[in-house]
XYZ file of C-alpha atoms in Angstrom:
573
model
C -8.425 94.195 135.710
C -6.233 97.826 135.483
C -2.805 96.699 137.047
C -1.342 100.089 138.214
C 2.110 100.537 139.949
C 4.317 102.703 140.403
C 8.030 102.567 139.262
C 10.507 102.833 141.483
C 14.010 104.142 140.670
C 16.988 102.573 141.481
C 18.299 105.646 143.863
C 14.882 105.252 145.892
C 15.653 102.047 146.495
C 19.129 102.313 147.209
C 18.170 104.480 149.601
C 15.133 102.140 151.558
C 17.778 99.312 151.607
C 20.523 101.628 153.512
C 18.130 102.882 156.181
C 17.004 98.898 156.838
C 20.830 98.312 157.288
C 21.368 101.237 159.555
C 18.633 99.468 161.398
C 18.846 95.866 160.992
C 21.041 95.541 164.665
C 18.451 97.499 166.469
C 15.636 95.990 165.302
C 17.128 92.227 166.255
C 17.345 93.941 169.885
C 14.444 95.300 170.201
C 12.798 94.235 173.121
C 9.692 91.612 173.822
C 7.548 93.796 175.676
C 8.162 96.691 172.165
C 7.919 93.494 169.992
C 4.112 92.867 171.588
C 3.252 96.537 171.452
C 4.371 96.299 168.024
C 2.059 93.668 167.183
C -0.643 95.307 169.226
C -0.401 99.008 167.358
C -0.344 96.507 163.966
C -3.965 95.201 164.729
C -5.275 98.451 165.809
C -4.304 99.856 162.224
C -5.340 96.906 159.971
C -8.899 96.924 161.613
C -9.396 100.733 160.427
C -8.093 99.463 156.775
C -9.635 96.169 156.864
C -12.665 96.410 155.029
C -11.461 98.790 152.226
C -9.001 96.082 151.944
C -11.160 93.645 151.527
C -13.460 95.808 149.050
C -11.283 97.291 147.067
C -9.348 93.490 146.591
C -12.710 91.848 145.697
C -13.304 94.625 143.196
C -10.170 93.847 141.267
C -10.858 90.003 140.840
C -13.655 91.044 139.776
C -16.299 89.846 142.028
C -19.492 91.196 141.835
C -20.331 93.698 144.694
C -21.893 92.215 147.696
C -21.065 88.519 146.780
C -20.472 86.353 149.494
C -17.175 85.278 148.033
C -16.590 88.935 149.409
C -15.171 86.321 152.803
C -12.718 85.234 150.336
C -11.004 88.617 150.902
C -11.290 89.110 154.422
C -10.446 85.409 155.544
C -7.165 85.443 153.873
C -6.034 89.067 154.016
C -6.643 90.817 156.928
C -7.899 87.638 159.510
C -4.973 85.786 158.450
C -2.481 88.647 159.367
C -4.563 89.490 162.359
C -4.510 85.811 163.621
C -0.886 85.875 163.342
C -0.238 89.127 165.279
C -2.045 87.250 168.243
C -0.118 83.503 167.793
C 2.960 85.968 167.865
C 2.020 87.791 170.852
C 0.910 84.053 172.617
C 4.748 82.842 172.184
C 6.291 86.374 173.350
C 4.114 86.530 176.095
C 5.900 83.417 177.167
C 9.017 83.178 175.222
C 10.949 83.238 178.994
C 12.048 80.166 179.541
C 10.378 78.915 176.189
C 7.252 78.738 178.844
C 4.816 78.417 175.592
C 6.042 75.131 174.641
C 4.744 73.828 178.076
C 1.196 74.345 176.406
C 1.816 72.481 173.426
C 0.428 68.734 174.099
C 3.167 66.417 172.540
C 3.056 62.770 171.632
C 5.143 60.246 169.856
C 4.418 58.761 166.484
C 4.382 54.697 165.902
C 7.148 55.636 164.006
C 9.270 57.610 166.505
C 8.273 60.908 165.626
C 7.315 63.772 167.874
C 4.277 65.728 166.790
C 2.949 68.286 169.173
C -0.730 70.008 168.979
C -0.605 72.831 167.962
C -4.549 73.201 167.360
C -7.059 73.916 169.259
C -5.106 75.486 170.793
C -7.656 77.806 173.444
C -11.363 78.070 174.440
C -12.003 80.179 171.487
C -10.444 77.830 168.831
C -12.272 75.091 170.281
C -15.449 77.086 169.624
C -15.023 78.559 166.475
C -13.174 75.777 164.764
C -14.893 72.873 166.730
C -13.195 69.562 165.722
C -10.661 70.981 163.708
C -6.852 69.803 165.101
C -3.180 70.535 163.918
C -0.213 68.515 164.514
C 3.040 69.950 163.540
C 5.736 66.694 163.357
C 8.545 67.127 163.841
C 11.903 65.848 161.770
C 13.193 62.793 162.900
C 15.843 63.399 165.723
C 14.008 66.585 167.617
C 12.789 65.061 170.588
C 11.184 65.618 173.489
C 13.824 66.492 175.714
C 15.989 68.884 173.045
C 12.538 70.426 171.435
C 13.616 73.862 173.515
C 16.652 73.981 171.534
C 14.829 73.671 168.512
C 12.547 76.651 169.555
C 12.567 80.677 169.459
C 16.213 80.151 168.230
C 17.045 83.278 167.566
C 16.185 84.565 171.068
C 18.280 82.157 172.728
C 21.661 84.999 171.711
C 21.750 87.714 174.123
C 19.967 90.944 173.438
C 22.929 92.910 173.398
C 24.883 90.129 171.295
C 22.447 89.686 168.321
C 22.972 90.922 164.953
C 20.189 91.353 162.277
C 19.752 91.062 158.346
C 18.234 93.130 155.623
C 15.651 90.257 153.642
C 13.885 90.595 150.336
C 11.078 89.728 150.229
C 9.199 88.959 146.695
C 5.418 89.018 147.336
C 2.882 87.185 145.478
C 0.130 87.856 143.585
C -3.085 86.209 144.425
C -3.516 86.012 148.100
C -3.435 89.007 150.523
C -1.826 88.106 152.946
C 1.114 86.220 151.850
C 3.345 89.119 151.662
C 3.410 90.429 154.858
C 3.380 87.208 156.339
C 6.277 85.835 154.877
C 7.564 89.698 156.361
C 6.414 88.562 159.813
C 8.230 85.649 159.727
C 11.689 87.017 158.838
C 11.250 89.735 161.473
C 9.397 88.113 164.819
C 11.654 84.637 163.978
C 14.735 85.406 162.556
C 15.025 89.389 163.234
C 15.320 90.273 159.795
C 14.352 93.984 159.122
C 12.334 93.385 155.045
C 12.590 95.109 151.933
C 8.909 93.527 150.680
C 8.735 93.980 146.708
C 4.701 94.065 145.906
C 3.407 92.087 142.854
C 2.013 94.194 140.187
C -1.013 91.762 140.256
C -1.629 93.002 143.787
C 0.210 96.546 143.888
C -3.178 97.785 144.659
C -2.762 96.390 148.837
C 0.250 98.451 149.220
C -1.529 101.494 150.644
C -3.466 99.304 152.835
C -0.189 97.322 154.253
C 1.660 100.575 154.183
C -0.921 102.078 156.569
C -1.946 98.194 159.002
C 2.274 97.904 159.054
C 3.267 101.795 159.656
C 4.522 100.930 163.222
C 7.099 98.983 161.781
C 8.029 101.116 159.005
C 8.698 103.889 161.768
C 11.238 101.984 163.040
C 13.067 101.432 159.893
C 12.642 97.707 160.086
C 10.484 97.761 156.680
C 9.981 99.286 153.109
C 7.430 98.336 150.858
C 8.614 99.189 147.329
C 6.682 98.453 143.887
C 7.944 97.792 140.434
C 8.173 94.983 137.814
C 10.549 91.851 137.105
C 13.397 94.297 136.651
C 12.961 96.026 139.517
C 13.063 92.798 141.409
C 15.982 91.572 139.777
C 17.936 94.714 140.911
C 16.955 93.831 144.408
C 18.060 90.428 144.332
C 21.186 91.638 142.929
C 21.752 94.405 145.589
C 25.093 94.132 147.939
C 22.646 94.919 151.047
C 20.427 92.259 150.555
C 21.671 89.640 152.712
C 18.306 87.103 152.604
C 15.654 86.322 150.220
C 12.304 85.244 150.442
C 9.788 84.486 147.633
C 6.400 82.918 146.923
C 5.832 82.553 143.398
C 6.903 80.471 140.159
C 9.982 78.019 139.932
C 11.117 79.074 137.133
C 11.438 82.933 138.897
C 13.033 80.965 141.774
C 15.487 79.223 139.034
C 16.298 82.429 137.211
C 17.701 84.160 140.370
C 19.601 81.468 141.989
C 21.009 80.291 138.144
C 20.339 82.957 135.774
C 18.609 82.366 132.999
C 19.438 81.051 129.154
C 22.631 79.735 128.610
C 23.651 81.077 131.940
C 21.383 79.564 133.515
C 22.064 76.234 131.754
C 25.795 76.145 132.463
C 25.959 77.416 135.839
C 23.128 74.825 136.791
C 25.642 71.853 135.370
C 28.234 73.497 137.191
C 26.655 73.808 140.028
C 28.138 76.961 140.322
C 24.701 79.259 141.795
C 25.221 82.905 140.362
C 23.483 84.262 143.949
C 25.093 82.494 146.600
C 22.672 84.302 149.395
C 20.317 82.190 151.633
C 17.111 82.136 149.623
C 14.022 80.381 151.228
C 11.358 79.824 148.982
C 7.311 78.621 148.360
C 6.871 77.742 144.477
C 3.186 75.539 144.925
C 2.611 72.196 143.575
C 0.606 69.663 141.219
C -1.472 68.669 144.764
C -3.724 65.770 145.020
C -7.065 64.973 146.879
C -7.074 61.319 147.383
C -10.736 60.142 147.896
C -10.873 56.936 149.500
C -13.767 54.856 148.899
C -16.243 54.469 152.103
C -20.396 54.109 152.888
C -20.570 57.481 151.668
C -24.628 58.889 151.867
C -25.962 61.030 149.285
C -25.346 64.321 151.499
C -22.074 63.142 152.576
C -21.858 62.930 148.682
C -23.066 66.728 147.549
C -21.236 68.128 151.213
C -18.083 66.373 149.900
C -18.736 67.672 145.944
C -18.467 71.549 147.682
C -15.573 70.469 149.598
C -13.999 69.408 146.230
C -14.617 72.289 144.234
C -13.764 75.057 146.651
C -10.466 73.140 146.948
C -10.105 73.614 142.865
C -12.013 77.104 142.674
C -11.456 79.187 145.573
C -10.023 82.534 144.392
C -11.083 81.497 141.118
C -8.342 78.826 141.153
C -5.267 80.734 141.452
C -3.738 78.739 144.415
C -0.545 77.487 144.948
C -2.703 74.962 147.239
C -5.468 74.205 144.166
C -6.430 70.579 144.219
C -5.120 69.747 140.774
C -5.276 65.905 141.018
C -8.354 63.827 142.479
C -7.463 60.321 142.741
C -9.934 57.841 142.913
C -10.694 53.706 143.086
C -11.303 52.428 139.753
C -14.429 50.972 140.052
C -15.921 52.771 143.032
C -19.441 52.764 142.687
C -20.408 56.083 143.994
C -17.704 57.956 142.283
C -19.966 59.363 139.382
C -22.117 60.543 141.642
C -19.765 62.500 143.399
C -18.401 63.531 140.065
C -21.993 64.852 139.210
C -22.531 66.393 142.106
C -19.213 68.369 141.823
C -20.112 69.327 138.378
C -23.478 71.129 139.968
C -21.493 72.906 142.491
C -18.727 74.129 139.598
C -22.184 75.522 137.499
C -22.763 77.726 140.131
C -19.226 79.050 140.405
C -19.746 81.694 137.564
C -16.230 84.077 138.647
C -14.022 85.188 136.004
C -10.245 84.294 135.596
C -8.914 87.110 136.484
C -5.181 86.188 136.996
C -3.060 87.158 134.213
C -1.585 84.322 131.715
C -5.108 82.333 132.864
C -6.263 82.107 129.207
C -3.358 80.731 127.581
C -2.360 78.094 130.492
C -6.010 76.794 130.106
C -5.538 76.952 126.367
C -2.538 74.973 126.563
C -3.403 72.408 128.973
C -6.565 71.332 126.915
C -4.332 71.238 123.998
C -2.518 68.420 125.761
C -5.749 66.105 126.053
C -8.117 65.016 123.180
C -10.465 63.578 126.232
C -11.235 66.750 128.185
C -14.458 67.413 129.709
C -15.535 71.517 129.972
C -17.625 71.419 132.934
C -19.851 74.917 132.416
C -19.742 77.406 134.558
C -22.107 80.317 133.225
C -19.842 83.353 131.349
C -17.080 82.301 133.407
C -14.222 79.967 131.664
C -15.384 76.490 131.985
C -13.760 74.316 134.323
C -11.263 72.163 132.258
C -11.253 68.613 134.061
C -8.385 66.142 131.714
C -6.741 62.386 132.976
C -4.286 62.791 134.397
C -2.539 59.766 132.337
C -2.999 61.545 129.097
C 0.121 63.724 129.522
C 3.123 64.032 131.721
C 2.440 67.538 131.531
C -0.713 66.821 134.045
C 1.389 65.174 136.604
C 4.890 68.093 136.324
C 3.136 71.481 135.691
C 1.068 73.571 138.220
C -1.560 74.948 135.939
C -2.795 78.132 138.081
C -6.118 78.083 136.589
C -9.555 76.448 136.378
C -8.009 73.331 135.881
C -7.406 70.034 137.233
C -7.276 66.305 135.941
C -8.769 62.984 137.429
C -6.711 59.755 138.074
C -8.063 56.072 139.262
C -6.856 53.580 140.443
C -6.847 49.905 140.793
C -7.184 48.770 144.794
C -8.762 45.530 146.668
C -10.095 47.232 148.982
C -9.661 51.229 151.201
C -6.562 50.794 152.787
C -4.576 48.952 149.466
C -6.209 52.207 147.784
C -4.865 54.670 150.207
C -1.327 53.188 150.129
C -1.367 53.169 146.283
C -2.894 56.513 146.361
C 0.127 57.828 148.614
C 2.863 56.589 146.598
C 1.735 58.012 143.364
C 1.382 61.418 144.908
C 5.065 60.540 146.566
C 6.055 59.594 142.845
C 4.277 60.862 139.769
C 3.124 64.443 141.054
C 5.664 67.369 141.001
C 5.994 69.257 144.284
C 5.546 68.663 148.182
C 3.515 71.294 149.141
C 0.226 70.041 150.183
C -2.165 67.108 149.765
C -5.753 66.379 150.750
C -7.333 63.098 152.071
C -11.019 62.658 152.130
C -11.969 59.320 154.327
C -15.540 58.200 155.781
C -14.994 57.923 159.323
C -16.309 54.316 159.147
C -13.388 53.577 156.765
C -10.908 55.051 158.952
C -11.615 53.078 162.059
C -11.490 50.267 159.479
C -7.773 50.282 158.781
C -7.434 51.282 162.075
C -5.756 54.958 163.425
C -2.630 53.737 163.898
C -2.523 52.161 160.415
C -3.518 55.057 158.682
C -0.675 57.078 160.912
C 1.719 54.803 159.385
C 0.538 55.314 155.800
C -0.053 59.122 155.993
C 3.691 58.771 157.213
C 4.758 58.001 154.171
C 3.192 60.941 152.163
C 5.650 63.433 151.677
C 3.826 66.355 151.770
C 4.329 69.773 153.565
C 0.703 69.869 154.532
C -1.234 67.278 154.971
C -4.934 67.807 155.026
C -7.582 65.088 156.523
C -11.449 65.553 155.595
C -9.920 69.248 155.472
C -8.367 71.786 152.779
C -4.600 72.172 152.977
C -5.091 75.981 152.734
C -6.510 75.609 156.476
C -2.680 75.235 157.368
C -2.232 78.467 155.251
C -4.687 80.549 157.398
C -3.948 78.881 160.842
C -0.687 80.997 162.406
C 0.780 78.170 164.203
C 1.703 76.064 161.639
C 4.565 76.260 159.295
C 4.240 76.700 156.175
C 6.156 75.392 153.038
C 7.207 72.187 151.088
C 8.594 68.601 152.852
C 11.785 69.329 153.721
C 14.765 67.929 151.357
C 14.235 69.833 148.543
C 17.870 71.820 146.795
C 18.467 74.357 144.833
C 19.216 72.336 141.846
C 15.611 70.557 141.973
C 13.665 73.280 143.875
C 10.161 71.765 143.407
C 8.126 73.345 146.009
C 10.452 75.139 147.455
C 13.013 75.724 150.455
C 11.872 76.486 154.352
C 8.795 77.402 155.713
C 7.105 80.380 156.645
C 4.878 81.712 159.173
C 4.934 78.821 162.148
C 4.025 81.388 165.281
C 5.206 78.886 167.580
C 8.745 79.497 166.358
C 9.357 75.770 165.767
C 12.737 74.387 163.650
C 13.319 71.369 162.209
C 9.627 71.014 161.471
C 8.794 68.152 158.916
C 4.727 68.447 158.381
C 1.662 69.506 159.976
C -1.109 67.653 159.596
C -4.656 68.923 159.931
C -7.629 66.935 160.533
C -11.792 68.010 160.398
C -14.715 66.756 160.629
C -16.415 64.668 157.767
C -19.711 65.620 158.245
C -20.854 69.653 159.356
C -22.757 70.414 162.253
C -26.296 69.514 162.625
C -25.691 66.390 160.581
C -22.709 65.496 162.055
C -24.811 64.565 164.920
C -26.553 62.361 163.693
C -23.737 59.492 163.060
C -22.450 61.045 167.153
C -20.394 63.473 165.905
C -19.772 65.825 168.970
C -18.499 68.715 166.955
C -20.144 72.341 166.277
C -18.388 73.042 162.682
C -21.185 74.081 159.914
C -20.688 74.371 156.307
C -16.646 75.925 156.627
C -16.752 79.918 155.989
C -14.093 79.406 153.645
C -16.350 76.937 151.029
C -16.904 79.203 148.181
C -20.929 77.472 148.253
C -20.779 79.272 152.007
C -24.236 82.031 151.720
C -22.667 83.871 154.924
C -18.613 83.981 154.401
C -18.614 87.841 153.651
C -20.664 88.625 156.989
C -18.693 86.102 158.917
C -15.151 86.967 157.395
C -15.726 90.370 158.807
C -17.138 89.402 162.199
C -14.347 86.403 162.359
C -11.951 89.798 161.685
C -13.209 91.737 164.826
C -13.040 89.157 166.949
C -9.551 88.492 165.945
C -8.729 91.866 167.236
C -10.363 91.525 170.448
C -11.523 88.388 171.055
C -14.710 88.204 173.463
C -17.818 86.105 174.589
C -20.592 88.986 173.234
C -18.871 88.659 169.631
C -19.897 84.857 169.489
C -23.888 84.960 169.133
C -23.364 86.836 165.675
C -20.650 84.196 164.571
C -22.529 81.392 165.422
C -25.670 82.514 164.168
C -24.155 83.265 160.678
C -22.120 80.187 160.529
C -25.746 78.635 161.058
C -27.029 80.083 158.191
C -24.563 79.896 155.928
């Protein structure tokens, strides 16, 4: 891939960050009613750019033209911003009062907790995402009679009275629509006008978000700027920079807040930070899929395998949300088989590495095993598949690759396995960010719902993901989006705050995010009730191009006569 981008001088943006400060007070005063036209003249423009988006970010990872992975591009660039201009319009359109919390069903946890539902949320999710849910829990303390003041916090100050921020904003890399979400979350729920520093991996969406995001660049509450690392270090440096923001690498989040070198090394000891600004972060994660053993049939067994492998090798595997860990029961007896059956889907997954640095992480984690397995995958890298006990370096580094190591262990029966399970993620795997559990519905009404409340509980994970991907909690607006809370500067791991979270919520600890085992028609067959097929986002998914783009259109304007098409490719796919 040709990684173009333009440099830009230190006097241009000198100049982008003193026309967000003349602004930032206006913008944090700007009206609801402008706020939702806003959001409304945003959708408008990203459906013109939407499928040159989509094209011309498919072309530079490579994929061949007209693949279905194609959906890859449109689910999580412009339906993921689109989705959240509507879940921000939903809360405006009844932030009076903090009326939109009235909608949220809430309930209390058998340990105290108070989650509310956050998902389905209306007819349409309920529909289209049939049998998916989302709980958002919240931190101990928030309950239900305070939850308002723990809401749309930064509209309780006066219009006249509130005061805004200039942010930074370091975009990532690999996924579209990370940037200007993490933007939309700084403006619509703190009113922080952005400076949003592009990637060079992804420099190539900046025309595209310049054009879907033009009604807030009128208004001098943003500036999209490109560059490289030391144009970004200038930034964070800057005396008008009041907030940062940044999805990315640790050790990027370690070099601002420390400095690096010796530095870095003595003010860390210290604890002396050498950038003392509010800096909110998302750095990924080693993240697990525990697989708890269950009557699993042989298509439960090869629908399961995809499930697997598009956690690993969606977007070729350059996810802060990658499964990078599957944990097992020593001893299960249909665990090779699913381990075959993943291998099949992985030959078929023939996409090339296109991230930079790919090569040599790859290279370097097979050095650290002499018991890898290279699971083929055509003239695309093979899929590098290690245990994870052979090296610490499995359990503390987030590879970024086609990569990923296996782990079993000892249990007497599901639910000792699911508790052991748990506490190794909680205490051998580095990061908080997300983690996956895949459970037989017989097993789970073995150990009971509550029981498996309490254990989930204890997994300290910012996303937790049930017969689901975590990267569902990515693409769904409502829920936040970022590591367990607890994390500090000094031991960063996955990061600081969360993101997105349409709803406005604070204190948030998790969400959690259950699906259905089995897809629709099977599903049925064991009285299942649900109408989910094959997920649009499984990278094995024949239709997720066609239904990435329909699923975008009806984001815009959701209506009854867009369904038919939906359906009928979701069918197929």
């Amino acid at each position: 891939m040709n990684v173009t981008h333009a440099f830009t001088d230190h006097t241009t943006l000198d100049t982008a960050l003193q026309e967000l400060d003349a602004a930032k007070h206006d913008w944090a005063r700007v009206s609801v009613a402008e706020r939702q036209a806003i959001l409304s003249e945003i959708k408008d423009a990203l459906l013109l750019v939407a499928e040159e988006w989509a094209r011309t970010a498919s072309r530079a990872k490579q994929l061949p033209e007209g693949s279905p992975l194609e959906g890859e591009e449109w689910l999580s660039g412009p339906y993921a911003l689109m989705s959240a201009c509507n879940g921000l319009s939903q809360t405006l359109a009844k932030i009076e009062g903090k009326a939109f919390l009235n909608h949220l069903p809430r309930r209390q946890l058998p340990n105290g907790q108070l989650a509310l539902k956050v998902m389905p949320h209306s007819i349409w999710d309920r529909l289209l995402l049939s049998g998916v849910s989302a709980d958002i829990w919240m931190q101990p303390g928030v309950t239900d009679a305070n939850l308002p003041a723990h809401a749309a916090i930064a509209y309780d100050i006066p219009v006249t009275e509130r005061q805004g921020k200039v942010a930074l904003i370091l975009g990532a890399g690999n996924i579209a629509s990370i940037a200007p979400l993490d933007v939309f979350h700084k403006l619509f729920n703190e009113n922080q006008v952005c400076i949003l520093k592009m990637n060079p991996v992804n420099d190539y969406l900046t025309p595209f978000l310049k054009t879907a995001l033009a009604p807030l660049i009128r208004r001098n509450a943003l500036r999209i700027v490109s560059g490289d690392g030391a144009t970004g270090a200038y930034l964070t440096e800057h005396p008008l920079v009041e907030e940062m923001h940044i999805t990315g690498a640790q050790a990027t989040h370690d070099a601002i807040v420390w400095g690096t070198g010796e530095e870095g090394r003595r003010n860390r000891a210290s604890g002396t930070p050498r950038n003392n600004r509010r800096f909110t972060s998302e750095l990924g994660a080693v993240c697990p899929t525990i697989v708890v053993p269950g009557p699993w049939s042989r298509a439960d067994i090869r629908f399961q395998a995809e499930h697997i492998v598009t956690q690993k090798l969606h977007n070729s595997g350059f996810n802060c949300i990658a499964c990078q860990v599957i944990i097992t029961q020593r001893g299960w007896e249909l665990g090779p088989a699913l381990f075959e059956a993943a291998k099949a889907v992985v030959a078929r997954s023939a996409r090339p590495a296109y991230y930079p640095g790919a090569v040599d992480r790859m290279e370097i984690y097979m050095a650290k095993s002499s018991e890898r397995v290279k699971l083929p995958r055509g003239d695309a890298p093979a899929l590098i598949v290690t245990e994870t006990g052979d090296s610490d370096y499995f359990r503390e580094a987030e590879v970024f690759a086609p990569a990923m190591s296996r782990t079993r262990l000892a249990a007497s029966d599901p639910e000792d396995f699911l508790r052991r399970a748990v506490a190794y993620a909680n205490d051998q795997l580095h990061g908080t960010l997300g983690a996956n559990i895949l459970i037989h519905p017989k097993t789970l009404r073995s150990i009971g719902r509550g029981r498996f409340t309490e254990i989930i509980a204890e997994l300290r994970y910012g996303t937790i993901a049930v017969n689901a991907w975590t990267a569902l909690g990515f693409l769904l607006a409502p829920c936040p989006w970022g590591a367990f809370p607890g994390h500090s500067l000094k031991d960063v791991q996955s990061g600081i705050g969360t993101v997105h979270n349409c709803r406005m919520l604070e204190k948030t600890e998790r969400t959690v995010i259950e699906a259905p085992f089995r897809p629709f028609p099977r599903n049925l067959l064991s009285g299942g009730r649900t109408l989910l097929p094959r997920p649009p986002w499984f990278i094995t998914n024949r239709r997720q191009d066609r239904l990435g783009k329909l699923l975008v259109d009806f984001q815009h304007r959701p209506g009854w006569s867009k369904l038919p098409k939906i359906f009928m490719n979701a069918l197929r796919g």
